CSV table of C-alpha atoms in Angstrom, one decimal:
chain,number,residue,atom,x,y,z
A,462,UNK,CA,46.8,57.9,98.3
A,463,UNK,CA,48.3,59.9,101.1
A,464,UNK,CA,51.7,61.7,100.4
A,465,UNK,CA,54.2,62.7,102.8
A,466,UNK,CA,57.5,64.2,101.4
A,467,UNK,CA,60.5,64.5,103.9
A,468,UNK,CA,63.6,66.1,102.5
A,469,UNK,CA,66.6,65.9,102.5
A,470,UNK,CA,67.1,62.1,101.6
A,471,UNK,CA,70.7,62.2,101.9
A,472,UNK,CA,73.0,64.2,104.2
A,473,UNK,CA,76.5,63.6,104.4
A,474,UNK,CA,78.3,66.3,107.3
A,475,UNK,CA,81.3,66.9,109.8
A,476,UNK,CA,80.7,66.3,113.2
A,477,UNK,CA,79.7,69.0,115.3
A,478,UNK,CA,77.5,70.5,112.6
A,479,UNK,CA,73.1,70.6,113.0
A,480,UNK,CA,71.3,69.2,110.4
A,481,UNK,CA,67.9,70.2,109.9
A,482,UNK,CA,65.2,67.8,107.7
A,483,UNK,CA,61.9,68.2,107.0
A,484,UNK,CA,58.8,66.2,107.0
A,485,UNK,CA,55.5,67.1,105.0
A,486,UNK,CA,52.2,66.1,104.2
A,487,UNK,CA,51.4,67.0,100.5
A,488,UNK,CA,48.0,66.2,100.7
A,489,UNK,CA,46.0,65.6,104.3
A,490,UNK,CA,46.6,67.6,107.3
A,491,UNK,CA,48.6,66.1,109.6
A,492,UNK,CA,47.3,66.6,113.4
A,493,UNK,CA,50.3,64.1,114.7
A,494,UNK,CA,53.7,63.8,113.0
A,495,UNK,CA,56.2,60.8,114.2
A,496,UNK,CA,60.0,60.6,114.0
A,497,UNK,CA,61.8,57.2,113.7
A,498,UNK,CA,65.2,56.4,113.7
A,499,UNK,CA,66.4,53.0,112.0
A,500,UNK,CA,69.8,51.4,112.5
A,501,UNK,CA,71.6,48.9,109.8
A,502,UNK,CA,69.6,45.4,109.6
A,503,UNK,CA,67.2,47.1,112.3
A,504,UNK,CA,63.6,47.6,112.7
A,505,UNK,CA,62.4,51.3,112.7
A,506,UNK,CA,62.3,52.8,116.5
A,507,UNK,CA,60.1,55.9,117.5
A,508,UNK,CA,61.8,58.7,119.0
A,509,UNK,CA,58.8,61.3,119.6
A,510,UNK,CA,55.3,62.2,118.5
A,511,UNK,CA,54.8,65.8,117.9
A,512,UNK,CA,51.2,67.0,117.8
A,513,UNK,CA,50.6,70.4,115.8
A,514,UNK,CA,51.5,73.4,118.6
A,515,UNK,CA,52.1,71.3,121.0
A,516,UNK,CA,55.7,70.2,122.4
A,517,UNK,CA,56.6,66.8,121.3
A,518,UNK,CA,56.5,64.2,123.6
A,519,UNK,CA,60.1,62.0,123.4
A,520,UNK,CA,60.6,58.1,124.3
A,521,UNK,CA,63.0,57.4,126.7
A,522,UNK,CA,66.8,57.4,126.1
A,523,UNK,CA,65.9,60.1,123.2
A,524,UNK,CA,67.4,63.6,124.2
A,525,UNK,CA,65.5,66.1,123.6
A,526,UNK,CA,67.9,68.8,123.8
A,527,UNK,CA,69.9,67.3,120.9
A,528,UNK,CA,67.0,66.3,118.6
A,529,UNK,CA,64.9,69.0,118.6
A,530,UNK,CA,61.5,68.9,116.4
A,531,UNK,CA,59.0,71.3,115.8
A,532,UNK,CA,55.3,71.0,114.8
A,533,UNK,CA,54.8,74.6,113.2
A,534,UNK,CA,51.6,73.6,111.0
A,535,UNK,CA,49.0,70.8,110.5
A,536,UNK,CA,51.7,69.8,107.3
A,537,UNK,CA,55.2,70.4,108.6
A,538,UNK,CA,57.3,69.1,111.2
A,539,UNK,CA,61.1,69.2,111.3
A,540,UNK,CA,63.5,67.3,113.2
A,541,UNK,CA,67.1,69.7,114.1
A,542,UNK,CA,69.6,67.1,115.1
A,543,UNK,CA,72.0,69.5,117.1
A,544,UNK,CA,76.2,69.3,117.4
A,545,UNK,CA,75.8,65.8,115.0
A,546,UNK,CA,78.1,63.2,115.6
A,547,UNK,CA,79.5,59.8,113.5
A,548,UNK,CA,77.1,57.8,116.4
A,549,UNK,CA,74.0,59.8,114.6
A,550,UNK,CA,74.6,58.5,111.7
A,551,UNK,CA,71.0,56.3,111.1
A,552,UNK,CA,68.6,56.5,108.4
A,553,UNK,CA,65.6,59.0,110.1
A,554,UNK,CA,62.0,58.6,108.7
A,555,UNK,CA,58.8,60.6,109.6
A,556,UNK,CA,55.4,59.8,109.5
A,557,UNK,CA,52.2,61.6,109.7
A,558,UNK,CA,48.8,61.0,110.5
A,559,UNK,CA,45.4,62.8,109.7
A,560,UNK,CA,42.1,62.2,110.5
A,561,UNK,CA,41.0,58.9,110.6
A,562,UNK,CA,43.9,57.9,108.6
A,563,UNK,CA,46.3,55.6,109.2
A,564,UNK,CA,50.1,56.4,109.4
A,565,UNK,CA,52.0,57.4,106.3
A,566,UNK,CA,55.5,57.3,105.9
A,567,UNK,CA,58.2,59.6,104.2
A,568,UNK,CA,60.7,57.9,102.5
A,569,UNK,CA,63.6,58.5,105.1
A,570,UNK,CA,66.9,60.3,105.4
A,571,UNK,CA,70.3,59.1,105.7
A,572,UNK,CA,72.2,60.9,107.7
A,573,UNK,CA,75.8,60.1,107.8
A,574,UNK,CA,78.2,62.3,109.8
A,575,UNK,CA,82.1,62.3,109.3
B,1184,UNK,CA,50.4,48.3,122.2
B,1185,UNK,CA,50.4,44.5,121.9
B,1186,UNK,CA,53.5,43.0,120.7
B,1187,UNK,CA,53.6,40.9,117.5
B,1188,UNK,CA,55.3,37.8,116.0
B,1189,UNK,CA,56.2,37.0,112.9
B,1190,UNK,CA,57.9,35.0,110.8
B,1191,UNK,CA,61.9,36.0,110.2
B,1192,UNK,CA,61.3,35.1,106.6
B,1193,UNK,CA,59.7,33.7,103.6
B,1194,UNK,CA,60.3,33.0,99.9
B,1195,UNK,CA,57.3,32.9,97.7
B,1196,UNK,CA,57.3,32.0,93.9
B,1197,UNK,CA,56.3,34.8,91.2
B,1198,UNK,CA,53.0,35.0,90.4
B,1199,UNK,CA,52.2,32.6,93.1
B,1200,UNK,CA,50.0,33.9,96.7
B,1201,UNK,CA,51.8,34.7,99.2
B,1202,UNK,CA,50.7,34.5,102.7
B,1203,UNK,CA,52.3,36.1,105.5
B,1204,UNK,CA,51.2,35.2,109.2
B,1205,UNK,CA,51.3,37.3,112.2
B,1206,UNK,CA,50.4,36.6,116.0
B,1207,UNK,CA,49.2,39.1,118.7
B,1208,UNK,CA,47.8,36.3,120.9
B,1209,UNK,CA,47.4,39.5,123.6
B,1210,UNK,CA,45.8,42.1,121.3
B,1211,UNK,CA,43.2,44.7,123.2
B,1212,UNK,CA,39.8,45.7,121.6
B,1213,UNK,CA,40.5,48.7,120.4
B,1214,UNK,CA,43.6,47.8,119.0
B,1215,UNK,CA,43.7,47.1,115.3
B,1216,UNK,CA,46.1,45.3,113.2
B,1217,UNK,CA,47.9,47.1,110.6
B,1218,UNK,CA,50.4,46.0,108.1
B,1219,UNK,CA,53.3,48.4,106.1
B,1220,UNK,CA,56.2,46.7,104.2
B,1221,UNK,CA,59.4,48.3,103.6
B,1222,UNK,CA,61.7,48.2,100.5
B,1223,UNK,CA,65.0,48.9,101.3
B,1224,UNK,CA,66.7,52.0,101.9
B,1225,UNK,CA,63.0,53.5,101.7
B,1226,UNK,CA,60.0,54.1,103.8
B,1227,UNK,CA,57.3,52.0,104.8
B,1228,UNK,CA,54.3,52.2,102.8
B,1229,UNK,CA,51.1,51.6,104.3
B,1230,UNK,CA,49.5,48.0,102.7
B,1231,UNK,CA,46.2,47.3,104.7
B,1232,UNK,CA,44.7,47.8,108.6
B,1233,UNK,CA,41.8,45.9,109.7
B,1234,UNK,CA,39.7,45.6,113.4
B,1235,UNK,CA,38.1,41.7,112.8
B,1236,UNK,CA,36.4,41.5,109.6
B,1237,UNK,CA,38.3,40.6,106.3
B,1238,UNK,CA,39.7,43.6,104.7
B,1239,UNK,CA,40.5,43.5,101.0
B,1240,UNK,CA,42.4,46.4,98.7
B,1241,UNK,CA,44.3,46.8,95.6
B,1242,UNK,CA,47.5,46.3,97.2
B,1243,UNK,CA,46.1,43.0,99.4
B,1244,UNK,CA,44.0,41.2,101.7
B,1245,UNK,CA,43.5,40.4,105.4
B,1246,UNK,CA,41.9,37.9,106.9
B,1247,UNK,CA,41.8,37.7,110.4
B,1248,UNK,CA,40.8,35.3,113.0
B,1249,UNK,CA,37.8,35.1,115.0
B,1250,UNK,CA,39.3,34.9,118.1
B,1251,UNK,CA,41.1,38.2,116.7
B,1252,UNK,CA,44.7,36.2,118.3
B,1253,UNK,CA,46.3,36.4,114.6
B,1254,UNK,CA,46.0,37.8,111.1
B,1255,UNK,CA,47.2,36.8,107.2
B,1256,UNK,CA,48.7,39.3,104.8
B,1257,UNK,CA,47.8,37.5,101.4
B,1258,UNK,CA,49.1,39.0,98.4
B,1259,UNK,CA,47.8,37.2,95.6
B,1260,UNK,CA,49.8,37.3,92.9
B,1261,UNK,CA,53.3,38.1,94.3
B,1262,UNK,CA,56.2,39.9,91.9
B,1263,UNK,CA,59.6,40.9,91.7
B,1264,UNK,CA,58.4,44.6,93.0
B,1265,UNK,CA,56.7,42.5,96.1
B,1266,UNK,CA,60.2,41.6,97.9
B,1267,UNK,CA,60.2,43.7,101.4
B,1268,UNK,CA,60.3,43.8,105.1
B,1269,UNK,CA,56.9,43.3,105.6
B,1270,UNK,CA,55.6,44.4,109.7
B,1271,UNK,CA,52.4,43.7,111.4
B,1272,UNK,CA,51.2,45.8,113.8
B,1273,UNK,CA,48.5,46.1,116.6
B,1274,UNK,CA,48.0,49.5,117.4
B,1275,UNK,CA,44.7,51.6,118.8
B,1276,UNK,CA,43.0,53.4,115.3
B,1277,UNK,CA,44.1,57.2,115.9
B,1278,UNK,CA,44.4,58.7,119.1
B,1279,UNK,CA,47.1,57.0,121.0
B,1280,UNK,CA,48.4,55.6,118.2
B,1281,UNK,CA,51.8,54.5,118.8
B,1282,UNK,CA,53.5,51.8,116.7
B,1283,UNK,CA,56.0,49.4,117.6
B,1284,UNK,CA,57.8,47.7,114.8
B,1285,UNK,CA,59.3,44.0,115.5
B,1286,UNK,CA,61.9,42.6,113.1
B,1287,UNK,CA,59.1,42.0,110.5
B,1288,UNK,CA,59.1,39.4,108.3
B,1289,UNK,CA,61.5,39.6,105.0
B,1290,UNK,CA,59.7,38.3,102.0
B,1291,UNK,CA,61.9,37.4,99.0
B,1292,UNK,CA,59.8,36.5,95.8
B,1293,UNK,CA,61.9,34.6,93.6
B,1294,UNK,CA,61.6,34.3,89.6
């Protein structure tokens, strides 16, 4: 079945750093990647789509100037979340989705700022 | 995307069916129903996605109604391994494809 690999699966950081993780498809190409954020005892909520070379396209209330992603390749996104602070701290999971595929999931980071 | 309801949550005996129910009473025809679980602290892995005939895998099966208003997740012989979050979704097939999780519905399978 479909892969997707996201990395790191754990960060632990001060405040104020950026903390960069990346999101893979191992073995389809991925024309749209997703980025979720989920809260404790939460369902997962999207924060953007990215299509390959384009900008990604952010729900409301996310900022885009502090979660930045980029959609490089049909197998790579990444998701930079800028000047990090303790009210980041979430568990962040990516998706991506090929041609007539559905979406698959990567198996989430936990970022967790001091 | 059309919202969904489902049950909070379910027990289910090992080695016993279980059957997890889902409504999307307002459900558009292009939109199909799709259903991922999630284990904790991972994921969600993709289980099944269907339009309005009965879709069957390795993992489970669907069967939804005629009237396309609701849909069963039936795993048939449920284990230890089987206890999740598990979300239905109604969602267009590729382009546009934008899913909205509820709360889901926590399936504990007991021994």
């Amino acid at each position: 079945g479909a892969v997707v690999s996201q990395h790191p699966s754990r960060v632990i950081c001060k405040s104020g750093t950026s903390v960069k993780i990346e999101c893979r498809s191992l073995d389809f190409q991925a024309t749209t990647m997703f980025w979720y954020r989920q809260f404790p005892k939460q369902s997962l909520m999207l924060m953007a789509t990215s299509n390959e070379g384009s900008k990604a396209t952010y729900e409301q209330g996310v900022e885009k100037d502090k979660f930045l992603i980029n959609h490089a390749s049909l197998t790579l996104s990444t998701l930079t979340v800028t000047s990090a602070h303790p009210e980041d701290s979430s568990f962040y999971i990516c998706s991506c989705r090929g041609a007539n595929q559905p979406q698959h999931f990567g198996d989430g980071t936990r970022l967790s700022i001091l | 995307d059309a919202k969904t309801t489902q049950p909070p949550s379910m027990d289910c005996a090992e080695g016993r069916a279980a059957n997890l129910p889902c409504n999307h009473s307002t459900i558009s025809g292009n939109e199909y129903v799709y259903w991922y679980r999630q284990i904790h602290s991972q994921g969600p892995q993709y289980i099944i996605h269907g339009l309005k005939n009965n879709e069957t895998n390795e993992m489970a099966s669907l069967i939804i109604t005629e009237d396309r208003k609701s849909s069963t997740l039936i795993l048939p012989h449920a284990t230890l391994r089987d206890t999740a979050v598990y979300y239905c979704i109604a969602a267009p097939a590729y382009y546009g494809q934008n899913f909205v999780f509820g709360p889901g519905t926590r399936l504990s399978v007991l021994p």
